């Protein structure tokens, strides 16, 4: 009997919890697929925010990346708090949302490049404000998200 190793078959069988005849790879491949799909979605959202901020505010300051890092950190706080207090949704949903969607949406690599470009253009005050403001606001965003979900759920 031939075994169908196609991705669609593997995802369907893994999602349904049936693994007989396919081996261990499918069970382990599914989380990677979730991260891949979530990362693509998050990256598309980040691109949309960057395009919109460029139109609305211009290109002299990386407003889009600043917004993405702050809102993504807030969302991380909400999601982490939800799973910590409710535990609903399971590990796969948590992986999809945090490592996948938010991993693709937020990006400190783009943040670092933006700060370096501001510095290289001689905008040292803007670079310092952007760097320190992003880190402080992102950490605050996580705490605010945690507090918000805690207030809603307790």
PDB file of C-alpha atoms in Angstrom:
ATOM      1  CA  UNK A   1       0.000   0.000   0.000  1.00  0.00           C
ATOM      2  CA  UNK A   2       1.400   3.389  -1.036  1.00  0.00           C
ATOM      3  CA  UNK A   3       1.518   6.126   1.593  1.00  0.00           C
ATOM      4  CA  UNK A   4       0.636   9.681   0.523  1.00  0.00           C
ATOM      5  CA  UNK A   5       3.304  12.001   1.911  1.00  0.00           C
ATOM      6  CA  UNK A   6       1.892  15.200   0.434  1.00  0.00           C
ATOM      7  CA  UNK A   7       1.734  18.229   2.690  1.00  0.00           C
ATOM      8  CA  UNK A   8      -2.050  18.438   2.508  1.00  0.00           C
ATOM      9  CA  UNK A   9      -2.392  14.834   3.588  1.00  0.00           C
ATOM     10  CA  UNK A  10       0.142  15.286   6.382  1.00  0.00           C
ATOM     11  CA  UNK A  11      -1.549  18.416   7.738  1.00  0.00           C
ATOM     12  CA  UNK A  12      -5.015  16.900   7.572  1.00  0.00           C
ATOM     13  CA  UNK A  13      -3.937  13.700   9.296  1.00  0.00           C
ATOM     14  CA  UNK A  14      -1.913  15.560  11.922  1.00  0.00           C
ATOM     15  CA  UNK A  15      -4.746  18.008  12.589  1.00  0.00           C
ATOM     16  CA  UNK A  16      -7.183  15.158  13.064  1.00  0.00           C
ATOM     17  CA  UNK A  17      -4.736  13.353  15.337  1.00  0.00           C
ATOM     18  CA  UNK A  18      -4.380  10.315  13.097  1.00  0.00           C
ATOM     19  CA  UNK A  19      -0.768   9.384  12.564  1.00  0.00           C
ATOM     20  CA  UNK A  20      -0.837   5.704  11.646  1.00  0.00           C
ATOM     21  CA  UNK A  21       0.962   4.860   8.437  1.00  0.00           C
ATOM     22  CA  UNK A  22       2.718   8.195   7.997  1.00  0.00           C
ATOM     23  CA  UNK A  23       5.320   8.215  10.736  1.00  0.00           C
ATOM     24  CA  UNK A  24       6.494  10.749  13.293  1.00  0.00           C
ATOM     25  CA  UNK A  25       7.461  13.466  10.806  1.00  0.00           C
ATOM     26  CA  UNK A  26       3.897  14.691  10.241  1.00  0.00           C
ATOM     27  CA  UNK A  27       3.248  15.209  13.925  1.00  0.00           C
ATOM     28  CA  UNK A  28       6.433  17.252  14.171  1.00  0.00           C
ATOM     29  CA  UNK A  29       5.971  19.099  10.885  1.00  0.00           C
ATOM     30  CA  UNK A  30       2.603  20.628  11.767  1.00  0.00           C
ATOM     31  CA  UNK A  31       3.953  23.199  14.267  1.00  0.00           C
ATOM     32  CA  UNK A  32       6.413  24.377  11.604  1.00  0.00           C
ATOM     33  CA  UNK A  33       3.537  24.817   9.172  1.00  0.00           C
ATOM     34  CA  UNK A  34       1.613  26.851  11.749  1.00  0.00           C
ATOM     35  CA  UNK A  35       4.618  29.116  12.366  1.00  0.00           C
ATOM     36  CA  UNK A  36       5.148  29.475   8.616  1.00  0.00           C
ATOM     37  CA  UNK A  37       1.520  30.468   7.982  1.00  0.00           C
ATOM     38  CA  UNK A  38       1.365  32.786  10.990  1.00  0.00           C
ATOM     39  CA  UNK A  39       4.686  34.382  10.077  1.00  0.00           C
ATOM     40  CA  UNK A  40       3.454  35.078   6.568  1.00  0.00           C
ATOM     41  CA  UNK A  41       0.293  36.672   7.911  1.00  0.00           C
ATOM     42  CA  UNK A  42       2.228  38.768  10.427  1.00  0.00           C
ATOM     43  CA  UNK A  43       4.717  39.904   7.793  1.00  0.00           C
ATOM     44  CA  UNK A  44       1.909  40.971   5.478  1.00  0.00           C
ATOM     45  CA  UNK A  45       0.347  42.958   8.327  1.00  0.00           C
ATOM     46  CA  UNK A  46       3.701  44.612   9.091  1.00  0.00           C
ATOM     47  CA  UNK A  47       4.126  45.568   5.438  1.00  0.00           C
ATOM     48  CA  UNK A  48       0.625  47.075   5.379  1.00  0.00           C
ATOM     49  CA  UNK A  49       1.365  49.148   8.503  1.00  0.00           C
ATOM     50  CA  UNK A  50       4.674  50.353   7.031  1.00  0.00           C
ATOM     51  CA  UNK A  51       3.003  51.341   3.763  1.00  0.00           C
ATOM     52  CA  UNK A  52       0.193  53.165   5.544  1.00  0.00           C
ATOM     53  CA  UNK A  53       2.554  55.014   7.890  1.00  0.00           C
ATOM     54  CA  UNK A  54       4.739  56.099   4.963  1.00  0.00           C
ATOM     55  CA  UNK A  55       1.683  57.612   3.264  1.00  0.00           C
ATOM     56  CA  UNK A  56       0.338  59.207   6.443  1.00  0.00           C
ATOM     57  CA  UNK A  57       3.562  60.441   8.083  1.00  0.00           C
ATOM     58  CA  UNK A  58       6.287  60.347   5.441  1.00  0.00           C
ATOM     59  CA  UNK A  59       9.623  58.579   5.488  1.00  0.00           C
ATOM     60  CA  UNK A  60      11.687  60.807   7.821  1.00  0.00           C
ATOM     61  CA  UNK A  61      11.027  58.635  10.864  1.00  0.00           C
ATOM     62  CA  UNK A  62      10.218  54.892  11.119  1.00  0.00           C
ATOM     63  CA  UNK A  63       6.733  55.378  12.560  1.00  0.00           C
ATOM     64  CA  UNK A  64       5.505  52.094  11.097  1.00  0.00           C
ATOM     65  CA  UNK A  65       8.169  49.999  12.811  1.00  0.00           C
ATOM     66  CA  UNK A  66       7.663  51.901  16.056  1.00  0.00           C
ATOM     67  CA  UNK A  67       3.917  51.224  15.938  1.00  0.00           C
ATOM     68  CA  UNK A  68       4.445  47.568  15.014  1.00  0.00           C
ATOM     69  CA  UNK A  69       6.864  46.935  17.885  1.00  0.00           C
ATOM     70  CA  UNK A  70       4.647  48.643  20.471  1.00  0.00           C
ATOM     71  CA  UNK A  71       1.349  47.147  19.314  1.00  0.00           C
ATOM     72  CA  UNK A  72       2.967  43.736  18.833  1.00  0.00           C
ATOM     73  CA  UNK A  73       4.338  43.819  22.364  1.00  0.00           C
ATOM     74  CA  UNK A  74       0.904  44.796  23.674  1.00  0.00           C
ATOM     75  CA  UNK A  75      -0.635  41.917  21.727  1.00  0.00           C
ATOM     76  CA  UNK A  76       2.021  39.572  23.137  1.00  0.00           C
ATOM     77  CA  UNK A  77       0.974  40.610  26.639  1.00  0.00           C
ATOM     78  CA  UNK A  78      -2.688  39.993  25.851  1.00  0.00           C
ATOM     79  CA  UNK A  79      -2.022  36.585  24.310  1.00  0.00           C
ATOM     80  CA  UNK A  80       0.412  35.451  27.016  1.00  0.00           C
ATOM     81  CA  UNK A  81      -2.015  36.618  29.693  1.00  0.00           C
ATOM     82  CA  UNK A  82      -4.951  34.871  28.046  1.00  0.00           C
ATOM     83  CA  UNK A  83      -3.114  31.562  27.875  1.00  0.00           C
ATOM     84  CA  UNK A  84      -1.715  31.961  31.395  1.00  0.00           C
ATOM     85  CA  UNK A  85      -5.073  32.736  32.991  1.00  0.00           C
ATOM     86  CA  UNK A  86      -7.421  30.749  30.796  1.00  0.00           C
ATOM     87  CA  UNK A  87      -5.210  28.081  29.287  1.00  0.00           C
ATOM     88  CA  UNK A  88      -7.692  27.784  26.433  1.00  0.00           C
ATOM     89  CA  UNK A  89      -6.673  27.317  22.843  1.00  0.00           C
ATOM     90  CA  UNK A  90      -3.809  24.916  23.242  1.00  0.00           C
ATOM     91  CA  UNK A  91      -0.138  24.956  22.458  1.00  0.00           C
ATOM     92  CA  UNK A  92      -0.628  25.043  18.692  1.00  0.00           C
ATOM     93  CA  UNK A  93      -2.738  28.214  18.781  1.00  0.00           C
ATOM     94  CA  UNK A  94      -0.225  29.845  21.123  1.00  0.00           C
ATOM     95  CA  UNK A  95       2.593  28.891  18.741  1.00  0.00           C
ATOM     96  CA  UNK A  96       0.679  30.196  15.713  1.00  0.00           C
ATOM     97  CA  UNK A  97      -0.115  33.533  17.369  1.00  0.00           C
ATOM     98  CA  UNK A  98       3.157  34.250  19.187  1.00  0.00           C
ATOM     99  CA  UNK A  99       6.003  32.709  17.201  1.00  0.00           C
ATOM    100  CA  UNK A 100       4.082  32.864  13.922  1.00  0.00           C
ATOM    101  CA  UNK A 101       1.904  35.970  13.620  1.00  0.00           C
ATOM    102  CA  UNK A 102       3.668  38.203  16.149  1.00  0.00           C
ATOM    103  CA  UNK A 103       7.090  36.900  15.128  1.00  0.00           C
ATOM    104  CA  UNK A 104       6.353  37.991  11.573  1.00  0.00           C
ATOM    105  CA  UNK A 105       4.618  41.208  12.624  1.00  0.00           C
ATOM    106  CA  UNK A 106       7.139  42.622  15.081  1.00  0.00           C
ATOM    107  CA  UNK A 107      10.757  42.889  14.204  1.00  0.00           C
ATOM    108  CA  UNK A 108      13.654  44.165  16.175  1.00  0.00           C
ATOM    109  CA  UNK A 109      15.949  43.512  13.246  1.00  0.00           C
ATOM    110  CA  UNK A 110      14.132  46.201  11.264  1.00  0.00           C
ATOM    111  CA  UNK A 111      14.131  48.317  14.415  1.00  0.00           C
ATOM    112  CA  UNK A 112      17.907  48.019  14.654  1.00  0.00           C
ATOM    113  CA  UNK A 113      18.385  48.932  11.016  1.00  0.00           C
ATOM    114  CA  UNK A 114      16.067  51.938  11.330  1.00  0.00           C
ATOM    115  CA  UNK A 115      17.960  53.197  14.397  1.00  0.00           C
ATOM    116  CA  UNK A 116      21.290  52.764  12.611  1.00  0.00           C
ATOM    117  CA  UNK A 117      20.010  54.635   9.549  1.00  0.00           C
ATOM    118  CA  UNK A 118      18.804  57.534  11.690  1.00  0.00           C
ATOM    119  CA  UNK A 119      22.215  57.646  13.351  1.00  0.00           C
ATOM    120  CA  UNK A 120      24.051  57.452  10.020  1.00  0.00           C
ATOM    121  CA  UNK A 121      21.953  60.351   8.662  1.00  0.00           C
ATOM    122  CA  UNK A 122      23.117  62.452  11.592  1.00  0.00           C
ATOM    123  CA  UNK A 123      19.755  62.321  13.382  1.00  0.00           C
ATOM    124  CA  UNK A 124      21.338  61.283  16.666  1.00  0.00           C
ATOM    125  CA  UNK A 125      18.564  62.659  18.895  1.00  0.00           C
ATOM    126  CA  UNK A 126      15.907  60.914  16.789  1.00  0.00           C
ATOM    127  CA  UNK A 127      17.959  57.690  16.842  1.00  0.00           C
ATOM    128  CA  UNK A 128      18.284  57.827  20.638  1.00  0.00           C
ATOM    129  CA  UNK A 129      14.590  58.641  21.096  1.00  0.00           C
ATOM    130  CA  UNK A 130      13.608  55.881  18.697  1.00  0.00           C
ATOM    131  CA  UNK A 131      15.863  53.272  20.318  1.00  0.00           C
ATOM    132  CA  UNK A 132      15.069  54.051  23.936  1.00  0.00           C
ATOM    133  CA  UNK A 133      11.415  54.846  23.242  1.00  0.00           C
ATOM    134  CA  UNK A 134      10.855  51.622  21.325  1.00  0.00           C
ATOM    135  CA  UNK A 135      12.367  49.405  23.993  1.00  0.00           C
ATOM    136  CA  UNK A 136      10.649  51.178  26.897  1.00  0.00           C
ATOM    137  CA  UNK A 137       7.259  51.344  25.155  1.00  0.00           C
ATOM    138  CA  UNK A 138       7.466  47.708  24.042  1.00  0.00           C
ATOM    139  CA  UNK A 139       8.143  46.510  27.589  1.00  0.00           C
ATOM    140  CA  UNK A 140       5.386  48.755  28.922  1.00  0.00           C
ATOM    141  CA  UNK A 141       3.118  47.371  26.179  1.00  0.00           C
ATOM    142  CA  UNK A 142       3.607  43.830  27.483  1.00  0.00           C
ATOM    143  CA  UNK A 143       2.770  44.906  31.032  1.00  0.00           C
ATOM    144  CA  UNK A 144      -0.300  46.863  29.906  1.00  0.00           C
ATOM    145  CA  UNK A 145      -1.472  43.871  27.845  1.00  0.00           C
ATOM    146  CA  UNK A 146      -0.994  41.552  30.805  1.00  0.00           C
ATOM    147  CA  UNK A 147      -2.829  43.966  33.102  1.00  0.00           C
ATOM    148  CA  UNK A 148      -5.682  44.390  30.614  1.00  0.00           C
ATOM    149  CA  UNK A 149      -6.260  40.665  30.206  1.00  0.00           C
ATOM    150  CA  UNK A 150      -5.888  40.123  33.951  1.00  0.00           C
ATOM    151  CA  UNK A 151      -8.565  42.770  34.601  1.00  0.00           C
ATOM    152  CA  UNK A 152     -10.876  41.160  32.055  1.00  0.00           C
ATOM    153  CA  UNK A 153     -10.425  37.609  33.256  1.00  0.00           C
ATOM    154  CA  UNK A 154     -10.144  37.929  37.026  1.00  0.00           C
TER     155      UNK A 154
END
